[in-house]
Coordinates of C-alpha atoms and ligand atoms in Angstrom, one line a residue:
M1 CA 132.0 126.2 122.9
A2 CA 133.4 122.9 121.4
E3 CA 136.5 122.6 119.5
I4 CA 135.3 122.2 115.6
I5 CA 137.8 120.2 113.4
D6 CA 136.9 120.0 109.6
T7 CA 137.5 116.4 108.2
R8 CA 137.9 117.8 104.9
T9 CA 141.0 119.8 105.6
E10 CA 142.3 117.7 108.6
P11 CA 141.1 114.3 108.4
D12 CA 144.3 112.7 110.3
R13 CA 143.9 115.3 113.2
A14 CA 140.3 114.8 113.2
I15 CA 140.4 111.0 113.6
E16 CA 143.2 111.1 116.2
R17 CA 141.4 113.9 118.7
A18 CA 138.2 112.1 118.2
C19 CA 139.8 108.8 119.6
A20 CA 141.6 110.6 122.1
V21 CA 138.4 112.2 123.4
L22 CA 136.4 109.0 123.2
S23 CA 139.1 107.0 125.2
E24 CA 138.6 109.6 128.0
G25 CA 135.0 108.4 128.2
E26 CA 133.7 111.6 126.8
P27 CA 131.3 112.1 123.9
V28 CA 132.1 113.5 120.4
A29 CA 129.7 114.9 117.9
I30 CA 130.5 113.1 114.5
P31 CA 129.2 113.5 111.0
T32 CA 127.3 110.6 109.5
E33 CA 125.5 110.6 106.1
T34 CA 122.0 110.9 108.0
V35 CA 122.4 113.2 110.5
Y36 CA 125.3 114.2 113.2
G37 CA 125.4 111.7 115.9
L38 CA 126.6 112.4 119.7
A39 CA 129.0 109.2 120.0
A40 CA 130.5 107.5 123.0
D41 CA 132.1 104.3 123.6
A42 CA 129.4 101.6 123.6
S43 CA 131.2 99.7 126.1
N44 CA 131.6 102.2 128.4
P45 CA 128.8 102.9 130.9
D46 CA 129.9 106.2 132.3
S47 CA 130.4 107.6 128.7
I48 CA 126.8 106.2 127.7
S49 CA 125.5 107.9 130.7
R50 CA 127.2 111.2 129.5
I51 CA 125.1 110.9 126.3
Y52 CA 121.9 110.6 128.0
E53 CA 122.7 113.6 130.4
M54 CA 123.9 115.8 127.6
K55 CA 120.7 115.2 125.8
G56 CA 118.4 115.1 128.5
R57 CA 117.3 111.6 127.0
P58 CA 114.8 109.1 128.9
R59 CA 116.8 106.2 129.6
F60 CA 114.4 103.7 128.2
N61 CA 115.3 105.0 125.0
P62 CA 117.8 102.6 123.5
L63 CA 120.8 104.0 121.3
I64 CA 121.9 102.8 118.1
C65 CA 125.3 101.1 117.9
H66 CA 127.6 102.1 115.1
I67 CA 130.1 99.7 113.6
S68 CA 132.9 99.9 110.7
D69 CA 132.8 96.3 109.2
M70 CA 130.8 93.0 109.4
A71 CA 133.5 91.5 111.5
M72 CA 132.6 94.2 114.3
A73 CA 128.9 93.7 113.7
E74 CA 129.1 89.9 113.8
A75 CA 131.0 90.1 117.2
H76 CA 127.9 91.7 118.8
V77 CA 124.7 90.4 117.0
T78 CA 123.4 87.6 115.2
F79 CA 122.2 87.9 111.8
D80 CA 119.3 86.0 110.2
P81 CA 119.5 85.5 106.6
I82 CA 117.0 88.4 105.5
S83 CA 118.7 90.9 107.9
R84 CA 122.1 89.7 106.4
R85 CA 120.9 90.3 102.9
L86 CA 119.8 93.8 103.7
A87 CA 123.2 94.7 105.5
E88 CA 125.1 93.4 102.6
A89 CA 123.1 95.4 100.1
F90 CA 122.6 98.7 102.0
W91 CA 125.6 98.9 104.4
P92 CA 127.2 101.5 104.7
G93 CA 124.3 103.5 104.3
P94 CA 120.9 104.8 106.3
L95 CA 119.6 101.4 107.5
T96 CA 119.5 100.4 111.2
L97 CA 118.7 96.5 111.9
I98 CA 117.3 95.4 115.2
L99 CA 119.1 92.2 116.1
P100 CA 119.6 89.6 118.9
Q101 CA 122.7 90.9 121.1
R102 CA 125.3 88.1 121.3
R103 CA 126.3 87.2 125.0
E104 CA 129.8 87.9 124.4
S105 CA 129.0 91.3 123.2
A106 CA 130.8 94.2 125.3
V107 CA 128.2 96.7 124.5
H108 CA 126.9 97.9 127.8
A109 CA 123.2 97.3 128.7
L110 CA 122.9 101.1 129.1
A111 CA 123.0 101.4 125.4
S112 CA 120.4 99.0 124.6
A113 CA 118.2 100.1 127.6
G114 CA 118.4 96.8 128.8
L115 CA 116.6 94.9 125.8
D116 CA 118.2 91.8 124.6
T117 CA 118.5 93.4 121.1
L118 CA 120.7 96.0 119.7
G119 CA 119.9 98.4 116.9
I120 CA 123.1 98.3 114.8
R121 CA 124.1 100.3 111.8
M122 CA 127.2 100.4 109.5
P123 CA 127.5 104.8 108.9
D124 CA 128.7 105.9 105.4
G125 CA 131.2 108.8 105.5
F126 CA 133.7 109.9 107.7
S127 CA 132.3 108.6 111.1
R128 CA 132.8 105.3 109.7
Q129 CA 136.5 105.8 109.6
V130 CA 136.6 107.1 113.1
I131 CA 134.8 103.7 114.2
A132 CA 137.6 101.8 112.4
R133 CA 140.2 103.4 114.1
F134 CA 138.7 103.3 117.3
G135 CA 138.2 99.8 117.0
R136 CA 135.0 99.3 118.8
P137 CA 131.2 100.2 118.3
L138 CA 130.3 103.7 119.0
A139 CA 126.7 104.4 120.6
A140 CA 125.3 107.3 118.9
P141 CA 122.1 109.2 119.0
S142 CA 121.5 112.2 117.0
A143 CA 123.3 115.0 118.5
N144 CA 120.7 117.2 119.6
T145 CA 118.8 118.1 122.9
S146 CA 116.1 115.4 123.4
G147 CA 112.8 116.3 121.5
K148 CA 114.4 118.8 119.3
I149 CA 115.1 118.8 115.7
S150 CA 118.1 116.4 114.4
P151 CA 121.5 118.6 113.2
T152 CA 122.7 118.1 109.8
S153 CA 125.6 120.7 110.2
A154 CA 128.3 121.1 112.6
A155 CA 126.8 124.3 113.1
H156 CA 123.5 123.2 114.3
V157 CA 125.4 120.9 117.0
Q158 CA 127.3 123.8 118.3
A159 CA 124.2 126.2 118.7
D160 CA 122.4 123.4 120.9
L161 CA 125.1 121.2 122.7
G162 CA 128.4 123.4 122.2
S163 CA 128.8 124.4 125.8
R164 CA 128.7 120.8 127.0
L165 CA 130.6 119.2 124.5
K166 CA 134.6 119.0 124.0
L167 CA 134.8 118.2 120.3
I168 CA 132.6 118.2 116.9
L169 CA 133.9 116.8 113.9
D170 CA 132.7 119.0 110.8
A171 CA 132.3 117.1 107.3
G172 CA 129.8 119.7 105.8
P173 CA 126.2 119.4 105.5
A174 CA 124.8 115.6 105.9
E175 CA 124.1 114.3 102.5
I176 CA 120.8 112.5 103.4
G177 CA 119.5 114.8 106.3
L178 CA 117.0 112.3 107.8
E179 CA 117.8 109.7 110.5
S180 CA 118.2 105.7 109.4
T181 CA 115.2 103.6 108.4
I182 CA 114.9 101.2 111.5
I183 CA 113.7 97.4 110.1
K184 CA 113.3 94.6 112.7
V185 CA 113.0 91.0 110.8
E186 CA 110.6 88.5 113.1
D187 CA 109.7 85.3 111.8
G188 CA 110.7 86.3 108.3
A189 CA 108.5 89.4 108.4
L190 CA 109.9 92.8 107.8
R191 CA 108.7 95.3 110.4
L192 CA 109.3 99.1 109.8
L193 CA 110.0 100.5 113.2
R194 CA 110.9 104.2 111.7
P195 CA 110.7 105.4 108.2
G196 CA 113.9 107.1 107.3
G197 CA 116.8 107.9 104.8
L198 CA 116.5 104.4 103.1
D199 CA 113.1 104.3 101.0
A200 CA 111.1 101.1 102.2
A201 CA 110.3 100.4 98.6
E202 CA 113.9 99.4 97.8
I203 CA 113.8 97.0 100.7
E204 CA 110.9 95.6 99.1
K205 CA 112.5 95.2 95.7
L206 CA 115.5 93.7 97.2
T207 CA 113.8 91.2 99.2
G208 CA 110.4 90.7 97.4
R209 CA 108.6 90.9 101.0
E210 CA 106.4 93.6 102.1
V211 CA 107.5 96.1 104.8
L212 CA 104.9 95.9 107.3
R213 CA 104.1 99.5 109.1
P214 CA 103.0 99.9 112.3
E215 CA 99.4 100.9 112.3
S216 CA 100.3 104.6 113.4
A217 CA 103.4 106.7 114.0
G218 CA 104.8 105.7 117.6
S219 CA 102.6 103.0 118.3
T220 CA 104.8 100.3 118.4
I221 CA 106.4 99.5 121.7
E222 CA 109.3 97.8 120.0
A223 CA 110.9 101.3 119.5
P224 CA 110.4 102.9 122.8
G225 CA 112.3 106.0 121.6
M226 CA 109.5 106.8 119.3
L227 CA 107.6 109.3 121.1
A228 CA 104.7 111.1 119.2
S229 CA 106.1 114.5 119.9
H230 CA 109.7 114.6 118.5
Y231 CA 111.8 116.8 115.9
A232 CA 109.9 119.6 117.3
P233 CA 110.8 123.1 116.6
G234 CA 110.0 126.0 119.0
A235 CA 106.9 127.4 116.7
A236 CA 103.8 125.4 116.4
V237 CA 103.4 123.4 113.3
R238 CA 100.5 123.4 110.6
L239 CA 100.6 120.4 108.1
N240 CA 99.2 120.6 104.6
A241 CA 98.7 124.3 104.5
E242 CA 96.8 125.6 101.4
D243 CA 97.4 129.1 102.1
V244 CA 99.6 130.9 104.6
R245 CA 98.3 133.2 107.4
A246 CA 99.8 136.7 108.4
G247 CA 103.1 136.0 110.4
E248 CA 103.6 132.3 109.8
A249 CA 106.5 130.9 108.2
L250 CA 106.0 128.8 105.1
I251 CA 108.1 125.3 104.3
R252 CA 106.6 124.4 100.9
F253 CA 107.7 121.7 98.2
G254 CA 107.6 121.7 94.6
G255 CA 108.2 125.4 93.6
R256 CA 104.1 125.7 94.0
P257 CA 103.4 129.4 95.8
L258 CA 100.7 129.5 98.2
P259 CA 98.1 132.0 98.7
G260 CA 99.0 134.6 101.2
E261 CA 102.7 133.7 101.3
S262 CA 103.8 137.4 100.8
G263 CA 102.9 137.9 104.3
A264 CA 105.2 135.1 105.6
T265 CA 108.1 135.8 108.0
I266 CA 110.2 133.3 105.5
V267 CA 109.2 131.3 102.3
L268 CA 111.5 127.9 101.9
D269 CA 111.1 125.5 99.3
L270 CA 112.2 122.0 100.3
S271 CA 112.7 121.3 96.6
P272 CA 111.7 123.8 93.8
G273 CA 112.2 120.8 91.2
G274 CA 110.1 118.4 93.3
N275 CA 113.0 116.0 94.3
L276 CA 112.4 114.3 97.8
R277 CA 116.0 113.5 98.0
E278 CA 116.7 117.0 97.9
A279 CA 113.9 117.7 100.3
A280 CA 114.9 115.3 102.8
A281 CA 118.4 117.0 102.9
N282 CA 116.7 120.5 103.5
L283 CA 114.3 119.4 105.8
F284 CA 115.7 119.9 109.3
D285 CA 117.7 123.0 108.2
Y286 CA 114.6 124.7 106.8
M287 CA 112.7 124.1 109.8
K288 CA 115.5 125.6 112.2
Q289 CA 115.2 128.7 109.8
A290 CA 111.8 128.8 109.7
D291 CA 112.0 128.7 113.5
A292 CA 114.5 131.4 113.7
S293 CA 112.3 134.0 111.5
G294 CA 110.1 134.5 114.6
A295 CA 107.1 132.9 113.4
R296 CA 104.6 131.4 116.0
T297 CA 103.4 129.1 113.6
I298 CA 105.4 127.0 110.7
A299 CA 102.8 125.9 107.8
F300 CA 103.8 123.3 105.7
G301 CA 102.5 122.7 102.2
P302 CA 101.7 119.3 101.1
V303 CA 104.4 116.8 100.4
P304 CA 103.9 113.6 98.3
E305 CA 103.5 110.5 100.3
E306 CA 105.7 108.1 98.1
G307 CA 109.4 107.2 98.4
L308 CA 111.3 109.3 101.1
G309 CA 107.9 111.5 101.4
E310 CA 107.1 108.7 103.9
A311 CA 109.7 109.4 106.2
I312 CA 109.5 113.4 105.7
I313 CA 105.7 113.1 106.8
D314 CA 106.6 111.0 109.6
R315 CA 108.9 113.7 110.9
L316 CA 106.4 116.5 110.3
Q317 CA 103.7 114.7 111.9
R318 CA 105.9 114.2 115.0
A319 CA 106.8 118.0 114.9
A320 CA 103.1 118.7 114.9
A321 CA 102.0 116.2 117.6
P322 CA 100.8 117.9 121.0
R323 CA 104.2 118.4 123.1
A324 CA 104.6 116.8 126.3
Ligands
TXA401 O1 120.7 108.0 111.3 C1 120.4 107.5 112.5 O2 120.0 106.7 112.8 C2 121.1 108.8 113.8 C3 122.6 108.8 113.3 C4 123.3 109.5 114.3 O3 123.0 107.3 113.2 N1 121.1 108.0 114.9 C5 119.6 108.1 115.3 O4 119.7 107.8 116.8 O5 118.7 108.4 114.9 P1 118.4 108.0 117.8 O6 118.7 107.9 119.2 O7 117.8 109.6 117.6 O8 117.3 106.9 117.4 C6 117.5 105.7 117.8 C7 116.2 104.8 117.8 C8 115.4 105.0 119.2 O9 114.7 106.0 119.3 C9 114.7 103.5 119.3 O10 113.5 103.8 118.8 C10 115.5 102.6 118.1 O11 116.4 103.6 117.5 N2 116.3 101.7 118.8 C11 117.4 101.5 118.9 N3 118.0 100.3 119.7 C12 116.9 99.8 119.5 C13 116.4 98.4 119.9 N4 117.3 97.5 120.7 N5 115.0 98.0 119.6 C14 114.1 98.9 119.1 N6 114.4 100.2 118.7 C15 115.6 100.3 119.0
MG402 MG1 117.2 111.5 117.7

């Protein structure tokens, strides 16, 4: 099992151990405000290979590079004016920008899967301090086996990757609970490559421009990692359930009971008060709990499509998609 250091009680030791392990070329699980990440030195091809191996991740799926400040970002990518405004408004935070990589950037091609762009983000919370001390970008996908649900706690990471990992930093439950929103600006158009923890409506409000959605989830070639079946629990998934069948687990929203739920293996409500932020923060943990209840199918009650509901529904549709 991996060593776990609590960043709330031992912040200095957490940073020192993390930097030491990263310098050895070993990945470290770090808390970000979205989900826990599996981080490695983005300039070291051996470390990046270790991430792909540990996750069982296809190598055509590029990793996001995490930076601690704008100076570090500028050393690796070039900003168009709109992307710069987004960075200034929403970093640190749950936004990833796809930007052209600079020739001088030391981020290895294995991290970008050979593309001439980098996915880059400044995370909020403890991981940012780790990056600042390490002094170089950290490539970090979510710290889960490829295709499985993303981790929102150190315990989730330990259960999935603990036997292969040396170190997990524990900062408590992830505040946002959904991966970052991914945006690519092209000829002044804002393209949404992945809905996530930053509501696209906030981006529209700031820029006064429409955020363009791909025609359907996973249809864009630009985000090669966005395979249709992703975020999959072990159980099958049934969406927009209006009732609950015997032996199903139920995850609902907004405190509205569904007929038949007394026969469910477990009943969880993402947010009894109907708050989408709270629902996002609970989503992955509840999927894991429902999975562990022994249900063959997880039924989801309807979730509203507005705001963070877009990202929540995106994850649910991927969880329900046919498995490879
Ligand atoms: O919130 C998050 O974004 C979390 C935390 C750890 O920061 N990370 C995360 O990473 O979700 P991951 O590897 O699960 O998802 C990264 C996605 C890839 O699937 C890929 O589609 C997209 O980012 N991506 C990365 N670099 C890209 C690039 N150069 N062009 C297009 N898409 C890219
Ligand atoms: Mg992931």
